[in-house]
mmCIF file of N, CA and C in Angstrom:
data_model
loop_
_atom_site.group_PDB
_atom_site.id
_atom_site.type_symbol
_atom_site.label_atom_id
_atom_site.label_comp_id
_atom_site.label_asym_id
_atom_site.label_seq_id
_atom_site.Cartn_x
_atom_site.Cartn_y
_atom_site.Cartn_z
ATOM 1 N N MET A 1 113.355 56.327 32.145
ATOM 2 C CA MET A 1 114.516 55.502 32.634
ATOM 3 C C MET A 1 115.665 56.244 33.405
ATOM 4 N N LEU A 2 116.168 55.391 34.219
ATOM 5 C CA LEU A 2 117.126 56.328 35.091
ATOM 6 C C LEU A 2 118.581 55.309 34.827
ATOM 7 N N GLU A 3 119.559 55.856 34.354
ATOM 8 C CA GLU A 3 121.006 55.217 34.132
ATOM 9 C C GLU A 3 121.417 55.198 35.717
ATOM 10 N N VAL A 4 121.595 53.935 35.931
ATOM 11 C CA VAL A 4 122.083 54.007 37.501
ATOM 12 C C VAL A 4 123.571 53.516 37.711
ATOM 13 N N GLN A 5 124.249 53.018 36.465
ATOM 14 C CA GLN A 5 125.619 52.978 36.328
ATOM 15 C C GLN A 5 125.746 52.861 34.608
ATOM 16 N N PRO A 6 127.107 53.301 34.034
ATOM 17 C CA PRO A 6 126.963 53.390 32.948
ATOM 18 C C PRO A 6 126.548 51.982 32.261
ATOM 19 N N GLY A 7 125.621 52.352 31.089
ATOM 20 C CA GLY A 7 125.104 51.074 30.481
ATOM 21 C C GLY A 7 123.960 50.273 31.215
ATOM 22 N N LEU A 8 123.660 50.574 32.401
ATOM 23 C CA LEU A 8 122.650 49.899 33.155
ATOM 24 C C LEU A 8 121.437 50.943 33.563
ATOM 25 N N TYR A 9 120.385 50.459 32.961
ATOM 26 C CA TYR A 9 119.197 51.348 33.051
ATOM 27 C C TYR A 9 118.227 50.652 34.123
ATOM 28 N N LEU A 10 117.190 51.604 34.964
ATOM 29 C CA LEU A 10 116.292 51.040 35.690
ATOM 30 C C LEU A 10 115.085 51.844 35.115
ATOM 31 N N GLY A 11 113.957 51.010 34.955
ATOM 32 C CA GLY A 11 112.748 51.801 34.506
ATOM 33 C C GLY A 11 111.667 51.150 34.868
ATOM 34 N N GLY A 12 110.493 51.684 34.597
ATOM 35 C CA GLY A 12 109.125 51.153 34.803
ATOM 36 C C GLY A 12 108.365 50.449 33.528
ATOM 37 N N VAL A 13 107.382 50.131 33.659
ATOM 38 C CA VAL A 13 106.570 49.398 32.429
ATOM 39 C C VAL A 13 106.569 50.359 31.264
ATOM 40 N N ALA A 14 106.611 51.703 31.604
ATOM 41 C CA ALA A 14 106.450 52.814 30.504
ATOM 42 C C ALA A 14 107.638 52.708 29.719
ATOM 43 N N ALA A 15 108.796 52.044 30.231
ATOM 44 C CA ALA A 15 110.078 52.252 29.513
ATOM 45 C C ALA A 15 110.085 51.232 28.430
ATOM 46 N N VAL A 16 109.423 49.861 28.644
ATOM 47 C CA VAL A 16 109.507 49.156 27.491
ATOM 48 C C VAL A 16 108.420 49.279 26.401
ATOM 49 N N ALA A 17 107.581 50.420 26.919
ATOM 50 C CA ALA A 17 106.242 50.666 25.859
ATOM 51 C C ALA A 17 106.624 51.170 24.679
ATOM 52 N N GLU A 18 108.226 51.768 24.583
ATOM 53 C CA GLU A 18 108.620 52.618 23.616
ATOM 54 C C GLU A 18 109.913 51.786 22.985
ATOM 55 N N PRO A 19 109.879 50.661 22.373
ATOM 56 C CA PRO A 19 111.246 50.024 22.069
ATOM 57 C C PRO A 19 111.936 50.919 21.431
ATOM 58 N N ASP A 20 111.563 51.992 20.704
ATOM 59 C CA ASP A 20 112.471 52.819 19.794
ATOM 60 C C ASP A 20 113.536 53.611 20.778
ATOM 61 N N HIS A 21 112.819 53.816 22.015
ATOM 62 C CA HIS A 21 113.549 55.007 22.922
ATOM 63 C C HIS A 21 114.709 53.942 23.584
ATOM 64 N N LEU A 22 114.349 52.673 23.491
ATOM 65 C CA LEU A 22 115.375 51.713 24.130
ATOM 66 C C LEU A 22 116.569 51.751 23.155
ATOM 67 N N ARG A 23 116.206 51.429 21.881
ATOM 68 C CA ARG A 23 117.513 51.454 21.029
ATOM 69 C C ARG A 23 118.132 52.658 20.947
ATOM 70 N N GLU A 24 117.401 53.611 21.079
ATOM 71 C CA GLU A 24 118.083 55.217 20.925
ATOM 72 C C GLU A 24 119.185 55.158 22.146
ATOM 73 N N ALA A 25 118.541 54.678 23.210
ATOM 74 C CA ALA A 25 119.716 54.650 24.393
ATOM 75 C C ALA A 25 120.805 53.503 24.229
ATOM 76 N N GLY A 26 120.926 52.809 23.271
ATOM 77 C CA GLY A 26 121.605 51.811 22.976
ATOM 78 C C GLY A 26 121.470 50.362 23.749
ATOM 79 N N ILE A 27 120.178 50.379 24.516
ATOM 80 C CA ILE A 27 119.825 49.016 25.010
ATOM 81 C C ILE A 27 119.458 47.945 24.158
ATOM 82 N N THR A 28 120.194 46.759 24.670
ATOM 83 C CA THR A 28 119.823 45.620 23.727
ATOM 84 C C THR A 28 119.261 44.508 24.279
ATOM 85 N N ALA A 29 119.172 44.425 25.759
ATOM 86 C CA ALA A 29 118.332 43.608 26.448
ATOM 87 C C ALA A 29 117.535 44.210 27.599
ATOM 88 N N VAL A 30 116.440 43.360 27.722
ATOM 89 C CA VAL A 30 115.295 44.033 28.933
ATOM 90 C C VAL A 30 115.144 42.858 29.975
ATOM 91 N N LEU A 31 115.340 43.159 31.219
ATOM 92 C CA LEU A 31 114.746 41.980 32.246
ATOM 93 C C LEU A 31 113.562 42.738 32.871
ATOM 94 N N THR A 32 112.699 41.802 32.757
ATOM 95 C CA THR A 32 111.465 42.343 33.468
ATOM 96 C C THR A 32 111.070 41.549 34.725
ATOM 97 N N VAL A 33 111.111 42.085 35.940
ATOM 98 C CA VAL A 33 110.543 41.380 36.985
ATOM 99 C C VAL A 33 109.316 41.954 37.387
ATOM 100 N N ASP A 34 108.094 41.205 37.417
ATOM 101 C CA ASP A 34 106.806 41.980 37.539
ATOM 102 C C ASP A 34 105.755 40.845 37.517
ATOM 103 N N SER A 35 104.489 40.931 37.907
ATOM 104 C CA SER A 35 103.497 40.175 38.000
ATOM 105 C C SER A 35 102.843 39.705 36.574
ATOM 106 N N GLU A 36 103.199 40.596 35.784
ATOM 107 C CA GLU A 36 102.714 40.277 34.188
ATOM 108 C C GLU A 36 103.657 40.745 33.329
ATOM 109 N N GLU A 37 103.881 39.812 32.346
ATOM 110 C CA GLU A 37 105.021 40.022 31.058
ATOM 111 C C GLU A 37 104.404 41.415 30.278
ATOM 112 N N PRO A 38 105.196 42.020 30.084
ATOM 113 C CA PRO A 38 104.984 43.230 29.321
ATOM 114 C C PRO A 38 104.763 42.880 27.817
ATOM 115 N N SER A 39 104.103 43.601 27.085
ATOM 116 C CA SER A 39 103.499 43.237 25.954
ATOM 117 C C SER A 39 104.659 44.373 25.030
ATOM 118 N N PHE A 40 105.326 44.023 23.977
ATOM 119 C CA PHE A 40 106.176 44.843 23.297
ATOM 120 C C PHE A 40 105.541 45.007 22.015
ATOM 121 N N LYS A 41 105.333 46.477 21.498
ATOM 122 C CA LYS A 41 104.836 46.755 20.524
ATOM 123 C C LYS A 41 105.629 45.931 19.097
ATOM 124 N N ALA A 42 105.129 45.588 18.157
ATOM 125 C CA ALA A 42 105.831 44.959 17.203
ATOM 126 C C ALA A 42 106.525 46.184 16.426
ATOM 127 N N GLY A 43 107.626 45.953 15.834
ATOM 128 C CA GLY A 43 108.128 47.022 14.967
ATOM 129 C C GLY A 43 109.779 46.970 14.911
ATOM 130 N N PRO A 44 110.154 47.808 14.406
ATOM 131 C CA PRO A 44 111.989 47.398 13.935
ATOM 132 C C PRO A 44 112.535 47.762 15.504
ATOM 133 N N GLY A 45 112.088 48.458 16.349
ATOM 134 C CA GLY A 45 112.781 48.853 17.989
ATOM 135 C C GLY A 45 112.706 47.582 18.683
ATOM 136 N N VAL A 46 111.834 46.556 18.330
ATOM 137 C CA VAL A 46 111.693 45.205 18.930
ATOM 138 C C VAL A 46 112.793 44.097 18.546
ATOM 139 N N GLU A 47 112.920 44.088 17.199
ATOM 140 C CA GLU A 47 113.809 43.226 16.437
ATOM 141 C C GLU A 47 115.215 43.110 16.923
ATOM 142 N N GLY A 48 115.552 41.904 17.540
ATOM 143 C CA GLY A 48 116.965 41.692 18.135
ATOM 144 C C GLY A 48 116.998 42.221 19.303
ATOM 145 N N LEU A 49 115.924 42.544 20.049
ATOM 146 C CA LEU A 49 116.059 42.799 21.571
ATOM 147 C C LEU A 49 115.907 41.828 22.398
ATOM 148 N N TRP A 50 116.811 41.301 23.214
ATOM 149 C CA TRP A 50 116.953 40.261 23.985
ATOM 150 C C TRP A 50 115.963 40.532 25.362
ATOM 151 N N ARG A 51 115.117 39.411 25.670
ATOM 152 C CA ARG A 51 114.235 39.970 26.645
ATOM 153 C C ARG A 51 114.018 38.620 27.668
ATOM 154 N N LEU A 52 114.163 38.811 28.899
ATOM 155 C CA LEU A 52 113.959 37.873 29.897
ATOM 156 C C LEU A 52 112.735 38.198 30.650
ATOM 157 N N PHE A 53 111.797 37.477 31.052
ATOM 158 C CA PHE A 53 110.566 37.921 32.016
ATOM 159 C C PHE A 53 110.961 37.079 33.257
ATOM 160 N N VAL A 54 110.836 37.715 34.415
ATOM 161 C CA VAL A 54 110.823 36.940 35.859
ATOM 162 C C VAL A 54 109.566 36.945 36.352
ATOM 163 N N PRO A 55 108.671 36.240 36.444
ATOM 164 C CA PRO A 55 107.110 36.488 37.271
ATOM 165 C C PRO A 55 107.457 36.518 38.740
ATOM 166 N N ALA A 56 106.984 37.860 39.196
ATOM 167 C CA ALA A 56 107.202 38.135 40.867
ATOM 168 C C ALA A 56 106.048 38.939 41.199
ATOM 169 N N LEU A 57 105.790 38.702 42.408
ATOM 170 C CA LEU A 57 104.574 39.803 43.083
ATOM 171 C C LEU A 57 105.689 40.605 43.862
ATOM 172 N N ASP A 58 104.961 41.712 44.188
ATOM 173 C CA ASP A 58 105.771 42.939 44.954
ATOM 174 C C ASP A 58 105.496 42.416 46.284
ATOM 175 N N LYS A 59 106.057 41.568 46.790
ATOM 176 C CA LYS A 59 105.542 40.881 48.204
ATOM 177 C C LYS A 59 106.835 40.727 49.076
ATOM 178 N N PRO A 60 107.167 41.147 50.332
ATOM 179 C CA PRO A 60 108.091 40.572 51.113
ATOM 180 C C PRO A 60 108.520 39.099 50.973
ATOM 181 N N GLU A 61 107.338 38.257 50.919
ATOM 182 C CA GLU A 61 107.770 36.705 50.874
ATOM 183 C C GLU A 61 108.354 36.382 49.266
ATOM 184 N N THR A 62 108.313 37.131 48.381
ATOM 185 C CA THR A 62 108.583 36.859 47.099
ATOM 186 C C THR A 62 110.224 36.204 47.078
ATOM 187 N N ASP A 63 110.378 35.096 46.529
ATOM 188 C CA ASP A 63 111.719 34.499 46.395
ATOM 189 C C ASP A 63 112.416 34.922 45.072
ATOM 190 N N LEU A 64 112.801 36.271 45.206
ATOM 191 C CA LEU A 64 113.655 36.445 43.743
ATOM 192 C C LEU A 64 115.151 35.710 43.658
ATOM 193 N N LEU A 65 115.677 35.340 44.857
ATOM 194 C CA LEU A 65 116.873 34.516 44.582
ATOM 195 C C LEU A 65 116.755 33.299 43.845
ATOM 196 N N SER A 66 115.671 32.582 43.866
ATOM 197 C CA SER A 66 115.461 31.421 43.144
ATOM 198 C C SER A 66 115.765 31.787 41.368
ATOM 199 N N HIS A 67 115.730 32.856 41.167
ATOM 200 C CA HIS A 67 115.715 33.457 39.671
ATOM 201 C C HIS A 67 116.955 34.106 39.607
ATOM 202 N N LEU A 68 117.855 34.056 40.287
ATOM 203 C CA LEU A 68 119.410 34.735 40.411
ATOM 204 C C LEU A 68 120.070 33.888 39.066
ATOM 205 N N ASP A 69 120.093 32.596 39.020
ATOM 206 C CA ASP A 69 121.085 32.080 37.945
ATOM 207 C C ASP A 69 120.559 32.586 36.549
ATOM 208 N N ARG A 70 119.020 32.304 36.234
ATOM 209 C CA ARG A 70 118.522 32.646 34.944
ATOM 210 C C ARG A 70 119.075 34.181 34.678
ATOM 211 N N VAL A 71 118.982 35.027 35.740
ATOM 212 C CA VAL A 71 119.376 36.467 35.460
ATOM 213 C C VAL A 71 120.883 36.873 35.266
ATOM 214 N N LEU A 72 121.416 36.183 35.884
ATOM 215 C CA LEU A 72 123.002 36.032 35.762
ATOM 216 C C LEU A 72 123.643 35.800 34.317
ATOM 217 N N LEU A 73 122.634 34.946 33.641
ATOM 218 C CA LEU A 73 123.015 34.407 32.455
ATOM 219 C C LEU A 73 122.452 35.227 31.266
ATOM 220 N N CYS A 74 121.796 36.417 31.701
ATOM 221 C CA CYS A 74 121.301 37.419 30.946
ATOM 222 C C CYS A 74 122.259 38.106 29.980
ATOM 223 N N HIS A 75 121.924 38.605 29.024
ATOM 224 C CA HIS A 75 122.840 39.246 27.984
ATOM 225 C C HIS A 75 123.552 40.257 28.725
ATOM 226 N N PRO A 76 125.205 40.119 28.642
ATOM 227 C CA PRO A 76 125.958 40.909 29.215
ATOM 228 C C PRO A 76 126.022 42.170 28.703
ATOM 229 N N GLY A 77 125.123 43.057 28.208
ATOM 230 C CA GLY A 77 125.148 44.395 27.942
ATOM 231 C C GLY A 77 124.084 45.157 28.656
ATOM 232 N N CYS A 78 123.477 46.210 28.000
ATOM 233 C CA CYS A 78 122.683 46.941 28.844
ATOM 234 C C CYS A 78 121.050 46.435 29.178
ATOM 235 N N SER A 79 120.874 46.777 30.349
ATOM 236 C CA SER A 79 119.383 46.236 30.703
ATOM 237 C C SER A 79 118.534 47.251 31.074
ATOM 238 N N VAL A 80 117.446 46.800 30.937
ATOM 239 C CA VAL A 80 116.240 47.579 31.662
ATOM 240 C C VAL A 80 115.428 46.902 32.662
ATOM 241 N N VAL A 81 115.233 47.322 33.818
ATOM 242 C CA VAL A 81 114.447 46.291 34.916
ATOM 243 C C VAL A 81 113.205 47.145 35.129
ATOM 244 N N ALA A 82 111.948 46.279 34.501
ATOM 245 C CA ALA A 82 110.706 46.954 34.661
ATOM 246 C C ALA A 82 109.817 46.308 35.676
#
């Protein structure tokens, strides 16, 4: 994970594979933009973790703006985009 500004992280699918690491970094919300929803391992690191999945393909014609309202309503804390 890369902290792009205080409290905002950017990471790949591997970042959500270890929810305990998310908690250690103080992350309370995860926004995933991908073609497949990640599977979170069950355990104490996942409890209370706010998650939002936006299905999207990595193609120039993908319409991400149509999801903007949902994403802006996202938890106002730290996030990871995977």
